[in-house]
PDB file of C-alpha atoms in Angstrom:
ATOM      1  CA  MET A   1      11.749   1.088 -52.737  1.00  0.00           C
ATOM      2  CA  PRO A   2      11.178  -2.247 -50.985  1.00  0.00           C
ATOM      3  CA  ILE A   3      11.441  -2.552 -47.202  1.00  0.00           C
ATOM      4  CA  ASN A   4      13.627  -5.362 -45.655  1.00  0.00           C
ATOM      5  CA  LYS A   5      11.252  -6.979 -43.172  1.00  0.00           C
ATOM      6  CA  SER A   6      14.085  -8.819 -41.577  1.00  0.00           C
ATOM      7  CA  ASN A   7      15.250  -5.501 -40.089  1.00  0.00           C
ATOM      8  CA  LEU A   8      11.890  -4.723 -38.529  1.00  0.00           C
ATOM      9  CA  THR A   9      11.305  -8.073 -36.740  1.00  0.00           C
ATOM     10  CA  ILE A  10      11.728  -8.315 -33.077  1.00  0.00           C
ATOM     11  CA  PRO A  11      13.048 -11.561 -31.873  1.00  0.00           C
ATOM     12  CA  LYS A  12      10.249 -13.881 -30.263  1.00  0.00           C
ATOM     13  CA  THR A  13      12.534 -14.424 -27.356  1.00  0.00           C
ATOM     14  CA  HIS A  14      12.921 -10.700 -26.546  1.00  0.00           C
ATOM     15  CA  ILE A  15       9.052 -10.374 -26.404  1.00  0.00           C
ATOM     16  CA  ILE A  16       8.722 -13.423 -24.266  1.00  0.00           C
ATOM     17  CA  ASN A  17      11.382 -12.229 -21.908  1.00  0.00           C
ATOM     18  CA  LYS A  18       9.820  -8.819 -21.646  1.00  0.00           C
ATOM     19  CA  MET A  19       6.402 -10.463 -20.954  1.00  0.00           C
ATOM     20  CA  ASN A  20       7.744 -12.802 -18.319  1.00  0.00           C
ATOM     21  CA  LEU A  21       9.598  -9.768 -16.604  1.00  0.00           C
ATOM     22  CA  LEU A  22       6.346  -7.895 -16.354  1.00  0.00           C
ATOM     23  CA  LYS A  23       4.453 -10.911 -15.114  1.00  0.00           C
ATOM     24  CA  SER A  24       7.086 -11.609 -12.369  1.00  0.00           C
ATOM     25  CA  ARG A  25       6.963  -7.882 -11.314  1.00  0.00           C
ATOM     26  CA  LYS A  26       3.060  -7.906 -11.071  1.00  0.00           C
ATOM     27  CA  ILE A  27       3.279 -11.209  -9.013  1.00  0.00           C
ATOM     28  CA  LYS A  28       5.979  -9.579  -6.757  1.00  0.00           C
ATOM     29  CA  ILE A  29       3.859  -6.554  -6.166  1.00  0.00           C
ATOM     30  CA  LEU A  30       0.815  -8.814  -5.291  1.00  0.00           C
ATOM     31  CA  VAL A  31       2.953 -11.041  -2.992  1.00  0.00           C
ATOM     32  CA  TYR A  32       4.460  -8.072  -1.296  1.00  0.00           C
ATOM     33  CA  SER A  33       0.887  -6.712  -0.753  1.00  0.00           C
ATOM     34  CA  PHE A  34      -0.121  -9.990   0.736  1.00  0.00           C
ATOM     35  CA  TYR A  35       2.718  -9.928   3.196  1.00  0.00           C
ATOM     36  CA  ILE A  36       1.765  -6.455   4.224  1.00  0.00           C
ATOM     37  CA  ILE A  37      -1.786  -7.626   4.794  1.00  0.00           C
ATOM     38  CA  LEU A  38      -0.625 -10.629   6.726  1.00  0.00           C
ATOM     39  CA  ILE A  39       1.537  -8.422   9.097  1.00  0.00           C
ATOM     40  CA  ASP A  40      -1.335  -6.004   9.603  1.00  0.00           C
ATOM     41  CA  GLN A  41      -3.916  -8.718  10.372  1.00  0.00           C
ATOM     42  CA  VAL A  42      -1.445 -10.654  12.706  1.00  0.00           C
ATOM     43  CA  SER A  43      -0.657  -7.482  14.615  1.00  0.00           C
ATOM     44  CA  LYS A  44      -4.390  -6.744  15.101  1.00  0.00           C
ATOM     45  CA  PHE A  45      -5.150 -10.299  16.140  1.00  0.00           C
ATOM     46  CA  TRP A  46      -2.271 -10.208  18.631  1.00  0.00           C
ATOM     47  CA  ILE A  47      -3.238  -6.965  20.128  1.00  0.00           C
ATOM     48  CA  LEU A  48      -6.912  -8.038  20.467  1.00  0.00           C
ATOM     49  CA  GLY A  49      -5.736 -10.967  22.438  1.00  0.00           C
ATOM     50  CA  THR A  50      -3.253  -9.127  24.494  1.00  0.00           C
ATOM     51  CA  LEU A  51      -4.921  -5.794  25.364  1.00  0.00           C
ATOM     52  CA  GLY A  52      -8.497  -4.803  26.202  1.00  0.00           C
ATOM     53  CA  PHE A  53     -10.209  -1.941  24.481  1.00  0.00           C
ATOM     54  CA  ASP A  54      -9.498   1.668  25.772  1.00  0.00           C
ATOM     55  CA  GLN A  55      -6.558   0.163  27.840  1.00  0.00           C
ATOM     56  CA  SER A  56      -2.901   1.304  27.441  1.00  0.00           C
ATOM     57  CA  LYS A  57       0.485  -0.257  27.695  1.00  0.00           C
ATOM     58  CA  SER A  58       3.726   1.704  27.491  1.00  0.00           C
ATOM     59  CA  ILE A  59       6.151   0.013  24.987  1.00  0.00           C
ATOM     60  CA  ILE A  60       8.745   2.874  24.756  1.00  0.00           C
ATOM     61  CA  PRO A  61       8.274   5.327  27.733  1.00  0.00           C
ATOM     62  CA  ASN A  62       7.341   8.853  26.819  1.00  0.00           C
ATOM     63  CA  PHE A  63       7.244   7.748  23.027  1.00  0.00           C
ATOM     64  CA  LEU A  64       5.089   4.759  22.001  1.00  0.00           C
ATOM     65  CA  LYS A  65       2.052   3.154  23.747  1.00  0.00           C
ATOM     66  CA  LEU A  66      -0.229   0.442  22.745  1.00  0.00           C
ATOM     67  CA  THR A  67      -3.823   1.659  23.063  1.00  0.00           C
ATOM     68  CA  LEU A  68      -6.485  -0.505  21.591  1.00  0.00           C
ATOM     69  CA  VAL A  69      -9.430   1.534  20.007  1.00  0.00           C
ATOM     70  CA  LYS A  70     -12.226   0.768  17.577  1.00  0.00           C
ATOM     71  CA  ASN A  71     -12.134   3.203  14.574  1.00  0.00           C
ATOM     72  CA  LYS A  72     -15.492   3.466  12.882  1.00  0.00           C
ATOM     73  CA  GLY A  73     -14.182   6.255  10.582  1.00  0.00           C
ATOM     74  CA  ALA A  74     -11.231   6.847   8.258  1.00  0.00           C
ATOM     75  CA  ALA A  75      -7.943   8.560   8.755  1.00  0.00           C
ATOM     76  CA  PHE A  76      -8.095  11.003  11.615  1.00  0.00           C
ATOM     77  CA  SER A  77     -11.645   9.535  12.335  1.00  0.00           C
ATOM     78  CA  ILE A  78     -13.244  11.373   9.492  1.00  0.00           C
ATOM     79  CA  PHE A  79     -16.570   9.945   8.235  1.00  0.00           C
ATOM     80  CA  SER A  80     -17.082   8.432  11.629  1.00  0.00           C
ATOM     81  CA  ASN A  81     -19.831   5.815  11.818  1.00  0.00           C
ATOM     82  CA  SER A  82     -19.784   5.523   7.943  1.00  0.00           C
ATOM     83  CA  THR A  83     -18.563   1.975   8.081  1.00  0.00           C
ATOM     84  CA  THR A  84     -20.807   0.709   5.248  1.00  0.00           C
ATOM     85  CA  LEU A  85     -19.668   3.602   2.930  1.00  0.00           C
ATOM     86  CA  LEU A  86     -15.938   3.109   3.779  1.00  0.00           C
ATOM     87  CA  THR A  87     -16.339  -0.641   3.366  1.00  0.00           C
ATOM     88  CA  ILE A  88     -17.511  -0.119  -0.199  1.00  0.00           C
ATOM     89  CA  ILE A  89     -14.841   2.331  -0.924  1.00  0.00           C
ATOM     90  CA  SER A  90     -12.177  -0.113   0.394  1.00  0.00           C
ATOM     91  CA  ILE A  91     -13.384  -2.924  -1.678  1.00  0.00           C
ATOM     92  CA  PHE A  92     -13.690  -0.787  -4.854  1.00  0.00           C
ATOM     93  CA  ALA A  93     -10.177   0.820  -4.259  1.00  0.00           C
ATOM     94  CA  SER A  94      -8.608  -2.672  -3.677  1.00  0.00           C
ATOM     95  CA  LEU A  95     -10.150  -4.083  -6.882  1.00  0.00           C
ATOM     96  CA  LEU A  96      -9.052  -0.955  -8.811  1.00  0.00           C
ATOM     97  CA  LEU A  97      -5.357  -1.396  -7.320  1.00  0.00           C
ATOM     98  CA  VAL A  98      -5.420  -5.114  -8.409  1.00  0.00           C
ATOM     99  CA  THR A  99      -6.725  -4.251 -11.808  1.00  0.00           C
ATOM    100  CA  ILE A 100      -4.003  -1.528 -12.220  1.00  0.00           C
ATOM    101  CA  ILE A 101      -1.273  -4.041 -11.105  1.00  0.00           C
ATOM    102  CA  LEU A 102      -2.502  -6.679 -13.532  1.00  0.00           C
ATOM    103  CA  LYS A 103      -3.381  -4.431 -16.595  1.00  0.00           C
ATOM    104  CA  SER A 104      -0.700  -1.733 -16.482  1.00  0.00           C
ATOM    105  CA  PRO A 105       2.971  -2.318 -16.528  1.00  0.00           C
ATOM    106  CA  PRO A 106       4.519  -0.774 -13.376  1.00  0.00           C
ATOM    107  CA  ARG A 107       6.088   2.520 -14.270  1.00  0.00           C
ATOM    108  CA  SER A 108       9.128   2.444 -11.847  1.00  0.00           C
ATOM    109  CA  TYR A 109      10.514   0.794  -8.828  1.00  0.00           C
ATOM    110  CA  TRP A 110       9.003   3.506  -6.553  1.00  0.00           C
ATOM    111  CA  ASN A 111       5.623   3.281  -8.140  1.00  0.00           C
ATOM    112  CA  SER A 112       5.544  -0.502  -7.773  1.00  0.00           C
ATOM    113  CA  ILE A 113       6.485  -0.476  -4.040  1.00  0.00           C
ATOM    114  CA  GLY A 114       3.956   2.390  -3.531  1.00  0.00           C
ATOM    115  CA  ILE A 115       1.078   0.475  -5.172  1.00  0.00           C
ATOM    116  CA  ALA A 116       2.037  -2.632  -3.113  1.00  0.00           C
ATOM    117  CA  TYR A 117       1.972  -0.742   0.119  1.00  0.00           C
ATOM    118  CA  LEU A 118      -1.249   1.079  -0.760  1.00  0.00           C
ATOM    119  CA  LEU A 119      -3.054  -2.273  -1.735  1.00  0.00           C
ATOM    120  CA  GLY A 120      -1.746  -3.859   1.501  1.00  0.00           C
ATOM    121  CA  GLY A 121      -3.036  -0.932   3.620  1.00  0.00           C
ATOM    122  CA  THR A 122      -6.302  -0.677   1.883  1.00  0.00           C
ATOM    123  CA  VAL A 123      -6.996  -4.512   2.190  1.00  0.00           C
ATOM    124  CA  GLY A 124      -5.858  -4.583   5.700  1.00  0.00           C
ATOM    125  CA  ASN A 125      -8.383  -1.935   6.917  1.00  0.00           C
ATOM    126  CA  GLY A 126     -10.941  -3.211   4.463  1.00  0.00           C
ATOM    127  CA  ILE A 127     -10.897  -6.616   6.174  1.00  0.00           C
ATOM    128  CA  ASP A 128     -11.527  -5.080   9.577  1.00  0.00           C
ATOM    129  CA  ARG A 129     -14.470  -2.937   8.227  1.00  0.00           C
ATOM    130  CA  LEU A 130     -15.877  -5.916   6.464  1.00  0.00           C
ATOM    131  CA  PHE A 131     -15.691  -8.474   9.199  1.00  0.00           C
ATOM    132  CA  LYS A 132     -15.627  -6.268  12.399  1.00  0.00           C
ATOM    133  CA  GLY A 133     -17.539  -3.108  11.470  1.00  0.00           C
ATOM    134  CA  TYR A 134     -14.608  -1.004  12.610  1.00  0.00           C
ATOM    135  CA  VAL A 135     -10.853  -0.815  12.063  1.00  0.00           C
ATOM    136  CA  VAL A 136      -8.483  -1.971  15.045  1.00  0.00           C
ATOM    137  CA  ASP A 137      -6.118   0.799  15.754  1.00  0.00           C
ATOM    138  CA  PHE A 138      -3.369   0.378  18.480  1.00  0.00           C
ATOM    139  CA  LEU A 139      -0.254   2.468  17.993  1.00  0.00           C
ATOM    140  CA  GLU A 140      -0.147   5.692  19.887  1.00  0.00           C
ATOM    141  CA  LEU A 141       2.633   8.153  19.727  1.00  0.00           C
ATOM    142  CA  VAL A 142       2.823   9.778  23.109  1.00  0.00           C
ATOM    143  CA  PRO A 143       4.869  13.003  22.908  1.00  0.00           C
ATOM    144  CA  ILE A 144       2.437  14.384  20.032  1.00  0.00           C
ATOM    145  CA  ASN A 145      -1.303  14.679  19.782  1.00  0.00           C
ATOM    146  CA  PHE A 146      -1.652  12.199  16.903  1.00  0.00           C
ATOM    147  CA  PRO A 147      -4.527   9.852  16.106  1.00  0.00           C
ATOM    148  CA  ILE A 148      -3.922   6.250  17.075  1.00  0.00           C
ATOM    149  CA  PHE A 149      -3.062   4.016  14.020  1.00  0.00           C
ATOM    150  CA  ASN A 150      -2.087   0.567  12.877  1.00  0.00           C
ATOM    151  CA  VAL A 151       0.292  -1.249  10.417  1.00  0.00           C
ATOM    152  CA  ALA A 152      -2.273  -0.726   7.406  1.00  0.00           C
ATOM    153  CA  ASP A 153      -2.300   3.105   8.106  1.00  0.00           C
ATOM    154  CA  ILE A 154       1.639   3.088   8.178  1.00  0.00           C
ATOM    155  CA  SER A 155       1.568   1.161   4.755  1.00  0.00           C
ATOM    156  CA  ILE A 156      -0.733   3.771   3.249  1.00  0.00           C
ATOM    157  CA  ASN A 157       1.527   6.496   4.352  1.00  0.00           C
ATOM    158  CA  ILE A 158       4.673   4.715   3.059  1.00  0.00           C
ATOM    159  CA  ALA A 159       2.693   4.396  -0.291  1.00  0.00           C
ATOM    160  CA  ILE A 160       2.349   8.221  -0.245  1.00  0.00           C
ATOM    161  CA  LEU A 161       6.020   8.701   0.223  1.00  0.00           C
ATOM    162  CA  CYS A 162       6.794   6.145  -2.455  1.00  0.00           C
ATOM    163  CA  PHE A 163       4.455   8.118  -5.004  1.00  0.00           C
ATOM    164  CA  ILE A 164       6.062  11.350  -4.027  1.00  0.00           C
ATOM    165  CA  THR A 165       9.561   9.845  -4.479  1.00  0.00           C
ATOM    166  CA  ASP A 166       8.410   8.526  -7.827  1.00  0.00           C
ATOM    167  CA  MET A 167       7.095  11.856  -9.070  1.00  0.00           C
ATOM    168  CA  ILE A 168      10.302  13.686  -7.895  1.00  0.00           C
ATOM    169  CA  LEU A 169      12.628  11.230  -9.582  1.00  0.00           C
ATOM    170  CA  THR A 170      10.410  11.133 -12.763  1.00  0.00           C
ATOM    171  CA  LYS A 171      10.357  14.814 -12.899  1.00  0.00           C
ATOM    172  CA  ASP A 172      14.202  14.958 -12.652  1.00  0.00           C
ATOM    173  CA  LYS A 173      14.490  12.405 -15.438  1.00  0.00           C
ATOM    174  CA  SER A 174      12.133  14.418 -17.729  1.00  0.00           C
ATOM    175  CA  ARG A 175      13.958  17.725 -16.919  1.00  0.00           C
ATOM    176  CA  ASN A 176      17.288  16.113 -17.846  1.00  0.00           C
ATOM    177  CA  THR A 177      15.772  14.774 -21.077  1.00  0.00           C
ATOM    178  CA  PHE A 178      14.758  18.298 -22.156  1.00  0.00           C
ATOM    179  CA  LYS A 179      18.232  19.621 -21.394  1.00  0.00           C
ATOM    180  CA  ASN A 180      20.003  17.258 -23.767  1.00  0.00           C
TER     181      ASN A 180
END
């Protein structure tokens, strides 16, 4: 029985539109990451010019202070004084994230946003490690005993929340698929 090839062809415009959509999504992720890096670096540059190290300035009384510190470790100061190792990890992770963005189509909205925030935060702190030998941290939550952090750290935490949201929504979609 002969197969009618005209029924199997996909219009060229459909493929081109799909490819352009993926390219624009990838570019948006990279641009969004760039803005996160820019905000992080400008905020660190501003705080370095405004406040001396180990000094504090209250922004919201009993809630938020600006306290400038040099963090030579990672989150919660783990791997303290391992700047070279952490710099290599930051560069490797950043390159891996850019490769993922460029080679793999984004799975979902939340996954795309999470990757953008993760790349922005990773590069933001990586720039500090590479050029300063430490990460500039300056946001201190007063009412709780929490480590001092920066915009890049916030971005990394937002990325984690986006990935969790993506997993929950993806799990719900797959559960609904199996019910039908």
